[in-house]
Short mmCIF file of C-alpha atoms in Angstrom, two decimals:
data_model
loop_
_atom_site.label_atom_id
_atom_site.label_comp_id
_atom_site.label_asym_id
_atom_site.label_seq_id
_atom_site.Cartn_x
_atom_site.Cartn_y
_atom_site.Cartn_z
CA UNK H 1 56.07 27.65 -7.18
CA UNK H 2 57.59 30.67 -6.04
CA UNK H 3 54.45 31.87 -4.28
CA UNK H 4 54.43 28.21 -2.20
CA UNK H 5 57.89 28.98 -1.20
CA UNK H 6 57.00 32.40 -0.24
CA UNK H 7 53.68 30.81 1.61
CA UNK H 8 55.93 28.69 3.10
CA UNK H 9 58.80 30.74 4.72
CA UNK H 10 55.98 32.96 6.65
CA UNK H 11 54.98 30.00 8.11
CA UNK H 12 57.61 27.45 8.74
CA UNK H 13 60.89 27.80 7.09
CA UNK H 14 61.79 24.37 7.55
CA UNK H 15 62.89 22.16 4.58
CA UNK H 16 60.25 19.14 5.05
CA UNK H 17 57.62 21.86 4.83
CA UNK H 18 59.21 23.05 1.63
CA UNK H 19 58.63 19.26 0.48
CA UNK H 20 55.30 18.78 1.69
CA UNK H 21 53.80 21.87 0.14
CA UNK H 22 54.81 20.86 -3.16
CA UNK H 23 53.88 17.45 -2.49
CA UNK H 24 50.21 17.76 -1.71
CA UNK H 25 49.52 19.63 -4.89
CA UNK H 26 50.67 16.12 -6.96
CA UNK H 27 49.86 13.60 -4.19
CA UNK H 28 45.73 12.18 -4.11
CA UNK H 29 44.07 10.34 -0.77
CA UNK H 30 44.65 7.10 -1.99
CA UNK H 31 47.40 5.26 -4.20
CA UNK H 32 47.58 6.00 -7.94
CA UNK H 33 49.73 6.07 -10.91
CA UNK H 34 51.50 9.40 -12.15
CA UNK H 35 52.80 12.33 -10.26
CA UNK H 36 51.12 10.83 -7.20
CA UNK H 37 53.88 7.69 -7.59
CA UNK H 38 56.34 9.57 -7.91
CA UNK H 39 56.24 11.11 -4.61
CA UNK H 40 55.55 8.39 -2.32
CA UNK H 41 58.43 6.77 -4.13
CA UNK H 42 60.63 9.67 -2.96
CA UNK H 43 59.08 9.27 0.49
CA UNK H 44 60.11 5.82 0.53
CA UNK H 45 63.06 6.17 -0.57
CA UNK H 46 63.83 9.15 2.18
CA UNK H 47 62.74 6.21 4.38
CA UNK H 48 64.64 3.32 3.13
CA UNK H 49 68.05 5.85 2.77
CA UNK H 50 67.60 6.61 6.89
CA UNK H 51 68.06 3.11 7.60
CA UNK H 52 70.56 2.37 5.13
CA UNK H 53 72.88 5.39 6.16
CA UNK H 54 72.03 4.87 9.75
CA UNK H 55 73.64 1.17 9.24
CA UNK H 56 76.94 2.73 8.21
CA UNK H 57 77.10 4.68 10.69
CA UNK H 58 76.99 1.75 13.26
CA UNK H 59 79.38 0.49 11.15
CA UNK H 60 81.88 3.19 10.20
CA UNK H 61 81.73 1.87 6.78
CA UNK H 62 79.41 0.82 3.59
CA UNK H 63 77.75 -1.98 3.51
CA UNK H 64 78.80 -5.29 2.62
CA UNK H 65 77.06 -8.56 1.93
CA UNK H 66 77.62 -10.44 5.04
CA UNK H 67 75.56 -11.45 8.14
CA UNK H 68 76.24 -8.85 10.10
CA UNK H 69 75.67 -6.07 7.93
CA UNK H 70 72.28 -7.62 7.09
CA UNK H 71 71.83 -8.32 11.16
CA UNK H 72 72.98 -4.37 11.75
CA UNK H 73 70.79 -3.14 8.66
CA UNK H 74 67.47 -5.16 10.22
CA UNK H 75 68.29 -4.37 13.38
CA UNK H 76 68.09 -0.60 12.20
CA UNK H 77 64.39 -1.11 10.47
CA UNK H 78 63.17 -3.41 13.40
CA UNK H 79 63.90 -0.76 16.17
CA UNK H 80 62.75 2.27 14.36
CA UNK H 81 59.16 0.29 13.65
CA UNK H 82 58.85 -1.37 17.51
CA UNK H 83 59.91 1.85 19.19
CA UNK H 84 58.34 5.20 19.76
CA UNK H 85 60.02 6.36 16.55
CA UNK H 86 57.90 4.36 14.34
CA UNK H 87 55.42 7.58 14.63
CA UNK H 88 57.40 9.31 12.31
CA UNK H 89 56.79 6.43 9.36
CA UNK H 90 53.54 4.93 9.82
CA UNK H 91 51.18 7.74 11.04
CA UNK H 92 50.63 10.46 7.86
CA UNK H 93 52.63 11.88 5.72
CA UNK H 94 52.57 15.23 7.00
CA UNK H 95 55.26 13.70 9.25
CA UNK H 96 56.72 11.51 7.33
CA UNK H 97 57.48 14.13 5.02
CA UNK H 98 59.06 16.54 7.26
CA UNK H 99 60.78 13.95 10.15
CA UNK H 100 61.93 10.99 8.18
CA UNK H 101 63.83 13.89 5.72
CA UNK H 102 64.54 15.84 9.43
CA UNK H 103 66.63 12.69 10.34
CA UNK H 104 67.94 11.29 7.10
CA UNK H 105 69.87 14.77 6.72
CA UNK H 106 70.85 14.55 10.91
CA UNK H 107 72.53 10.88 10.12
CA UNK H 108 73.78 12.26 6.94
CA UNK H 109 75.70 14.64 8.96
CA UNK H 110 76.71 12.29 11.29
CA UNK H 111 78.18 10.70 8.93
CA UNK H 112 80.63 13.16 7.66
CA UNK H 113 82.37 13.28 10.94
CA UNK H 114 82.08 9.21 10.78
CA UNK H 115 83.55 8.06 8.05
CA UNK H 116 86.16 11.06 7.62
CA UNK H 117 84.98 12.46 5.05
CA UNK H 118 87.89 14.16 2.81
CA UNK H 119 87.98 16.08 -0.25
CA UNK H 120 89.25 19.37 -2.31
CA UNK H 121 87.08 19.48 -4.94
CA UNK H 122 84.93 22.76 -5.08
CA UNK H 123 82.07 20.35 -5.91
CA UNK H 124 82.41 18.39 -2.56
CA UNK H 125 82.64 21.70 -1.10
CA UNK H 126 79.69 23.14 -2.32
CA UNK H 127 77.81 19.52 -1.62
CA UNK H 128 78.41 19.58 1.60
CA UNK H 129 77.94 23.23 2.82
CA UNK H 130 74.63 22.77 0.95
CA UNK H 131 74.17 19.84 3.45
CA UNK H 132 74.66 21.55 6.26
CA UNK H 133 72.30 24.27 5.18
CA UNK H 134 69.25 21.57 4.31
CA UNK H 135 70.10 20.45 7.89
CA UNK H 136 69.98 24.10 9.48
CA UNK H 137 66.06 23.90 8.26
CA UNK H 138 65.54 20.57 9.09
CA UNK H 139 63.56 20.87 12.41
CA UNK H 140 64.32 23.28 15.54
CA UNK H 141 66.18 20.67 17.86
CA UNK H 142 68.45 18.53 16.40
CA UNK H 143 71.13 21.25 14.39
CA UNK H 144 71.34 22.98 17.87
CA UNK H 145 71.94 19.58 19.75
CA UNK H 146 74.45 18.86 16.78
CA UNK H 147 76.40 22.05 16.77
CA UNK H 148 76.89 21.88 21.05
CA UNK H 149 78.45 18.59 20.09
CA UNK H 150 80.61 19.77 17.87
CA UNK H 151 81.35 22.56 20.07
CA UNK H 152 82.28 20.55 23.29
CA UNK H 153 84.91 18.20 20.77
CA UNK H 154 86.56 21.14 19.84
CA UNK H 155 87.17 23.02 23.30
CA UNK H 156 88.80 19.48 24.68
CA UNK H 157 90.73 19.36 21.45
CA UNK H 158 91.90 23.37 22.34
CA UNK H 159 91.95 22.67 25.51
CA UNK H 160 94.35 19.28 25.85
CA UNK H 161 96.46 21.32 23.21
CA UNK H 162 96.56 18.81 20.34
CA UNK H 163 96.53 21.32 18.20
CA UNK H 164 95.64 24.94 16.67
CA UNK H 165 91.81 26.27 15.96
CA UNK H 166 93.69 26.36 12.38
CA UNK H 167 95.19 23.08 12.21
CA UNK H 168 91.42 21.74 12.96
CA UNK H 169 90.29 23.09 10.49
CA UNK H 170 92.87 22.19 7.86
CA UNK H 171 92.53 18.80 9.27
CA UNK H 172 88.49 18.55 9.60
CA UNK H 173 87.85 20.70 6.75
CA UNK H 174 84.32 19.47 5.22
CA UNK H 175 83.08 18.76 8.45
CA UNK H 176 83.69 22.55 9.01
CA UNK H 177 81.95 23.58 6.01
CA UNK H 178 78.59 21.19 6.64
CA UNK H 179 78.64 22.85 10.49
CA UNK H 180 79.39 26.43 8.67
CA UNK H 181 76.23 25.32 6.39
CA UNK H 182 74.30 24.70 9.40
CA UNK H 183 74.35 27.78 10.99
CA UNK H 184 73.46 29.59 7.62
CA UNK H 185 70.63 27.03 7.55
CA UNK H 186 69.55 27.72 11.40
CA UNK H 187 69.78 31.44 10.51
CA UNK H 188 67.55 31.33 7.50
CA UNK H 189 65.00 28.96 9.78
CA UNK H 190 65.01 31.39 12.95
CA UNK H 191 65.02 34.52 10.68
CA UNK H 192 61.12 33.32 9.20
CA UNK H 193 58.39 35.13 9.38
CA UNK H 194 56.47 32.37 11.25
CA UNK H 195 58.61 31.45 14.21
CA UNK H 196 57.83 33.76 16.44
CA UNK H 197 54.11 33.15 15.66
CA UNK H 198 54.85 29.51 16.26
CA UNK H 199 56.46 29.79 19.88
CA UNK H 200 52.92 32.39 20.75
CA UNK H 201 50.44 31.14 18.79
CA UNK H 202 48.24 27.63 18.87
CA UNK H 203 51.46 25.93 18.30
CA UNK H 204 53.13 27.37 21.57
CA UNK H 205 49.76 26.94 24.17
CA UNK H 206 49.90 22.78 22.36
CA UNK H 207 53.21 22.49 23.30
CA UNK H 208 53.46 24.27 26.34
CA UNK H 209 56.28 26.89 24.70
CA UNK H 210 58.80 28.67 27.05
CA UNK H 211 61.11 31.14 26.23
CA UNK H 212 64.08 30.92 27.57
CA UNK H 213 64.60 34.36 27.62
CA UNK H 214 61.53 35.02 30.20
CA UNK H 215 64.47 33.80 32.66
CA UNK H 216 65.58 37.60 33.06
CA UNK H 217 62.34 38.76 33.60
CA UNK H 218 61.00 35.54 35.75
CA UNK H 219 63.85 33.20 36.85
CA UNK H 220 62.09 31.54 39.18
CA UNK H 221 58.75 30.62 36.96
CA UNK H 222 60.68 30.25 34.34
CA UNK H 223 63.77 27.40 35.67
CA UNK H 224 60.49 26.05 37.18
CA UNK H 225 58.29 25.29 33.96
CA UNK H 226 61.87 24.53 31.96
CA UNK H 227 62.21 21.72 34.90
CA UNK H 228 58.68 20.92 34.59
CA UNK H 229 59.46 20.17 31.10
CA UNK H 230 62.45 18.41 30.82
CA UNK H 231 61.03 16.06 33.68
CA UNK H 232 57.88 15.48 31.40
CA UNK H 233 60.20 14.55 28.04
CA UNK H 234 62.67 12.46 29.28
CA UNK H 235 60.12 10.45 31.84
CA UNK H 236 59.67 8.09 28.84
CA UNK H 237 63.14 7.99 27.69
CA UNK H 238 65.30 7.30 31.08
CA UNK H 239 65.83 4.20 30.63
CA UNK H 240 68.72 5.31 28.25
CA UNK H 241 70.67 7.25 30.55
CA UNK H 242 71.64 3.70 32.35
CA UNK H 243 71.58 2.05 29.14
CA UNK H 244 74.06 4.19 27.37
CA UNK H 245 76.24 4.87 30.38
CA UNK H 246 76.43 1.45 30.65
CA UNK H 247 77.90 0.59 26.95
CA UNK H 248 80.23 3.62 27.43
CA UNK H 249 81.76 2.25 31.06
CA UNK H 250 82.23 -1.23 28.99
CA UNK H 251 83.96 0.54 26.16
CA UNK H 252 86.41 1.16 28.60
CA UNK H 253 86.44 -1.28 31.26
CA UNK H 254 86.31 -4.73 28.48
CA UNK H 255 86.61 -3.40 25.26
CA UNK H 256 89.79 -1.60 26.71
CA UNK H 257 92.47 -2.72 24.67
CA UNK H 258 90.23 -3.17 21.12
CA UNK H 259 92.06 -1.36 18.01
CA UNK H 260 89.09 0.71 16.88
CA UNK H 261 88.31 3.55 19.76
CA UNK H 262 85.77 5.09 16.89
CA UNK H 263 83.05 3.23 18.31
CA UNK H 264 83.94 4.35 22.29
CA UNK H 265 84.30 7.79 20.98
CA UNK H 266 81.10 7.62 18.78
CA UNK H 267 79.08 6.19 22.03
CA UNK H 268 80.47 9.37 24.09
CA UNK H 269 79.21 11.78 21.05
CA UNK H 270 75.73 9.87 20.85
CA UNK H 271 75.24 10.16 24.75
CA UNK H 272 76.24 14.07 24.81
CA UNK H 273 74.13 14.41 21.92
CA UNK H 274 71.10 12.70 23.57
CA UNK H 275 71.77 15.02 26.52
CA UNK H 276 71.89 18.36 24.01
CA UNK H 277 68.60 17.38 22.51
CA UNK H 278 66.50 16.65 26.01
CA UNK H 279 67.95 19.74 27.83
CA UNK H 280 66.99 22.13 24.45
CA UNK H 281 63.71 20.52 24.18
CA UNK H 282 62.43 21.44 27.72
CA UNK H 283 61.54 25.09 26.38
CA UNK H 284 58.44 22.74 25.21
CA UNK H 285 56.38 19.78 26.59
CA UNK H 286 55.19 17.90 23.37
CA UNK H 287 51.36 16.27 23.31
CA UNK H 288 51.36 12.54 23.88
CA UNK H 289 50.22 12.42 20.39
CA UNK H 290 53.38 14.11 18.88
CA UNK H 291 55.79 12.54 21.41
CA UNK H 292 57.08 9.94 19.90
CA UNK H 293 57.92 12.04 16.44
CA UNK H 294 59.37 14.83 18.66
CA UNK H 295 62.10 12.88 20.07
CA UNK H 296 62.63 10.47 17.35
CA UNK H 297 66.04 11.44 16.77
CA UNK H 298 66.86 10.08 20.78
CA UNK H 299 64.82 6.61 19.76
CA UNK H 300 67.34 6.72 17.01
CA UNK H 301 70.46 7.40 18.43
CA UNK H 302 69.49 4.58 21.49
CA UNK H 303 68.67 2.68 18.31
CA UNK H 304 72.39 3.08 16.56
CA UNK H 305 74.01 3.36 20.42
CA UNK H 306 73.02 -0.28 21.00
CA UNK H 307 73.83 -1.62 17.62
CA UNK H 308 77.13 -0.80 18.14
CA UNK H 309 77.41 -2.28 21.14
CA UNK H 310 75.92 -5.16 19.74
CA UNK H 311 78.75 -5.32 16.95
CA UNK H 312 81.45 -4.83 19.41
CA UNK H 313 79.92 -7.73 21.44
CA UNK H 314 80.03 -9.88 17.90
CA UNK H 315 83.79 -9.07 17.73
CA UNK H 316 84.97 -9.31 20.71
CA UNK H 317 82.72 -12.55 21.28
CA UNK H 318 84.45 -13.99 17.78
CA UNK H 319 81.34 -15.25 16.55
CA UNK H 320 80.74 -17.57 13.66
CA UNK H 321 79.51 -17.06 10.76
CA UNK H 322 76.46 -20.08 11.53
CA UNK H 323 75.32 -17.84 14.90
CA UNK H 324 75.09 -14.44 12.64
CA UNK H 325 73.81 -16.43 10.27
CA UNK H 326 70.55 -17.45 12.30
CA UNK H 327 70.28 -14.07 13.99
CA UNK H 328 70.28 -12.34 10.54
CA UNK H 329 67.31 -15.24 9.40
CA UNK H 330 65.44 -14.24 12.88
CA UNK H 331 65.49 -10.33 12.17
CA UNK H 332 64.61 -11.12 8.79
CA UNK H 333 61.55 -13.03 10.02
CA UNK H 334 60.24 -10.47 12.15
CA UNK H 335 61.13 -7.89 9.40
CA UNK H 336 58.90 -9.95 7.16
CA UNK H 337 56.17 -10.68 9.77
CA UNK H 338 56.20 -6.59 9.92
CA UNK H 339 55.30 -6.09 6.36
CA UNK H 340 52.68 -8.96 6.38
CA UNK H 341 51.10 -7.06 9.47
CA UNK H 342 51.31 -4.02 7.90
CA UNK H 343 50.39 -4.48 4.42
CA UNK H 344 47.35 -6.77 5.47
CA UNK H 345 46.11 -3.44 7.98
CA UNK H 346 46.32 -0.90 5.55
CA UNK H 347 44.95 -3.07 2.59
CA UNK H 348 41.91 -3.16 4.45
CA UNK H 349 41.96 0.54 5.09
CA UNK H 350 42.45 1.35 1.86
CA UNK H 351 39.38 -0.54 0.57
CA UNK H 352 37.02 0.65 3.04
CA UNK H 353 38.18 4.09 2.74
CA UNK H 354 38.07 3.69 -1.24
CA UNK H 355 34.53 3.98 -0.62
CA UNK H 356 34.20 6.68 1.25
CA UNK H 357 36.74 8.93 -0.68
CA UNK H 358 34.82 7.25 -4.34
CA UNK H 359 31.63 9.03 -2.92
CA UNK H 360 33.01 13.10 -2.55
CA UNK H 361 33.24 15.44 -4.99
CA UNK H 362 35.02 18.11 -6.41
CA UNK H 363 33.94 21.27 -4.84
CA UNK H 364 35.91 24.42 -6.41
CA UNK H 365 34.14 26.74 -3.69
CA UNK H 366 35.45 25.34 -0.89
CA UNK H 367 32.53 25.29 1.38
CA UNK H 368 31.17 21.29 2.62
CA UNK H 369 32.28 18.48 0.86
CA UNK H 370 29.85 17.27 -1.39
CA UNK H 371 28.46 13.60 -1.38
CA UNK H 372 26.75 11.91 -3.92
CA UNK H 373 25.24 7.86 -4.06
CA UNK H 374 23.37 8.48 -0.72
CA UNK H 375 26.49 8.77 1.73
CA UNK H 376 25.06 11.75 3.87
CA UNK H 377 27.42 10.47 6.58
CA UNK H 378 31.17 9.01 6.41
CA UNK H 379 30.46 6.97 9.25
CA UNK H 380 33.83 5.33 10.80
CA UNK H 381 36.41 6.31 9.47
CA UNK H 382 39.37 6.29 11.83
CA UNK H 383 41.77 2.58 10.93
CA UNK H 384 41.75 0.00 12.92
CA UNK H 385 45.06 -0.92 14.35
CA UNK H 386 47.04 -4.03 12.61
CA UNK H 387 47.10 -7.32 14.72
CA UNK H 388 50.36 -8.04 15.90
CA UNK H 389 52.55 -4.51 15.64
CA UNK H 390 49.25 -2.34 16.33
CA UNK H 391 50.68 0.06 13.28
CA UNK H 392 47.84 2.47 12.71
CA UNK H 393 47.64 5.73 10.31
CA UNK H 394 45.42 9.05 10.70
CA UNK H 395 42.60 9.29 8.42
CA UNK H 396 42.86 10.78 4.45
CA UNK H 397 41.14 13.89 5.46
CA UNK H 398 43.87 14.45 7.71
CA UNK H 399 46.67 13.97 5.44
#
């Protein structure tokens, strides 16, 4: 173990690579019972706690059995599987293991500041500066996006002179320890072996990688292929800047004189946020490919931006019980039609690629696989897509 960890920080000190590592040494190519179980339970439930916790925090509160929990909680697991998003979950579970963890710890954050959270117990302390620091190693985008946030709330706070840099932290005080955590966590990330390898290596010509610290030395190439880039990420995602400025103008134009401001200030945070993450993305252009994992945390935060419009809409509107009611039942239908779609695709997968996998062997030496019963060639071996969602995974061989 120590060795993989070792391994592991020269390459990528990021915490879903920490996971994955150990994971492949228990996990095989195709479902079976024992350690192999146990680990695509844990990536389900990584999965299943992203959309739960994602729900509160459209909510600003736990769950509760009524309709429009269950309409808020659906509408959470619908989006993330009919937008770009869904590349993170149904693809491999090289990403599955690093994003889905990568944004359960980004909402789990988020939800610190959203709920309040309070506490003076060294435990809680400790809990949530060790948080922060999972979150600081979570992926290269998102703790950055989250800490500018953070940053830009607390100069208006200075600045409108509501009170102290001490008071604010007396008053927020475990949101200051999971941002503290963070930037140990960023720290330990940035200070592996394997980053700067990353940004010059195969990684960095993929992804087009440009430092913004060529900027001294060319300003012109540089603001040029930054430009380049951010024009190239957000071409796919614009439709949000109208979207969300839109829900933020009717937080304060007819949702004026509501009680709760939470959600108006939560759909200001959300929109600087999305803003953060594009601008400190354009030192890379990501693959079509790897797009849609790349900026999932956007596709969620539209996701969770919307949804609480949505709810606002519900409360404002004073609707009955009856119209949640049938909205919940619809969600839950196309939830359901989802899982039949899915389920039936990767059945079939799985028993043509039984085959295939049932006819290698070991080989301890490493060099070509070996194939015995007469299967001198694999054949096809990429999925087909399902019928109605088109959900599609790589191949077993790779991962």
């Amino acid at each position: 173990m120590p060795e993989i960890l070792r391994d592991i920080y020269a390459y990528l000190p990021r915490v879903g690579e920490f996971f994955q590592r150990v994971a492949i040494h228990f996990m095989t190519p195709q479902l079976s019972f024992g350690s192999d179980m146990v680990f695509r339970l844990i990536i389900a439930a990584l999965a299943t706690g992203l959309v739960y916790f994602s729900a509160v925090l459209v909510l600003g509160r736990k769950l509760k059995l009524k309709y429009k929990d269950i309409l808020v909680y659906l509408g959470v697991f619908v989006f993330l599987l009919i937008s770009q998003a869904r590349l993170v979950f149904v693809v491999s579970f090289n990403i599955v293991n690093n994003y889905a963890l990568a944004m359960l710890l980004l909402v789990s954050v988020a939800l610190i500041f959203r709920l309040g959270f309070k506490g003076d117990k060294w435990y809680k302390m400790v809990g949530v500066l060790g948080l922060g620091f999972l979150f600081g190693t979570s992926t290269e985008i998102s703790p950055l996006a989250m800490l500018g946030m953070v940053m830009v709330f607390v100069i208006v706070q200075l600045a409108r002179k509501k009170m102290a840099f001490r008071e604010l932290f007396s008053k927020y005080r475990m949101q200051s320890l999971v941002i503290l955590g963070t930037i140990f966590g960023l720290a330990f990330f940035y200070l592996g072996a394997g980053i700067g390898d990353r940004a010059t290596g195969d990684y960095g010509v993929l992804f087009d990688y440009v430092s913004p610290m060529e900027i001294f030395s060319a300003p012109a190439a540089t603001m040029t292929a930054l430009l380049g880039h951010l024009v190239d990420n957000i071409q796919l995602l614009f439709f949000a800047v109208p979207l969300m400025l839109v829900y933020i103008l009717l937080e304060f134009t007819i949702f004026k004189k509501e009680k709760d401001r939470n959600f108006r200030l939560w759909q200001c945070l959300l929109f600087v946020f999305c803003g953060l993450y594009i601008g400190a993305s354009s030192v890379v252009s990501p693959p079509e490919y790897a797009y849609g994992r790349f900026m999932a945390p956007i596709y969620l935060s539209i996701g969770v931006a919307s949804l609480m419009f949505i709810v606002r809409l519900v409360e404002y509107a004073k609707a009955e019980e009856k119209g949640l009611m049938i909205a919940a039942l619809v969600l839950s239908g196309v939830a359901g039609l989802m899982f039949v779609d899915m389920g039936v695709a990767y059945l079939n997968y799985n028993l043509e690629m039984g085959k295939i996998l049932y006819a290698i062997e070991y080989n301890p030496n490493g060099a070509e696989l070996i194939v015995k019963d007469g299967y001198e060639e694999f054949g096809k071996t990429e999925m087909d897509r399902s019928l109605i969602f088109s959900f599609r995974q790589v191949t077993p061989f790779h991962w």
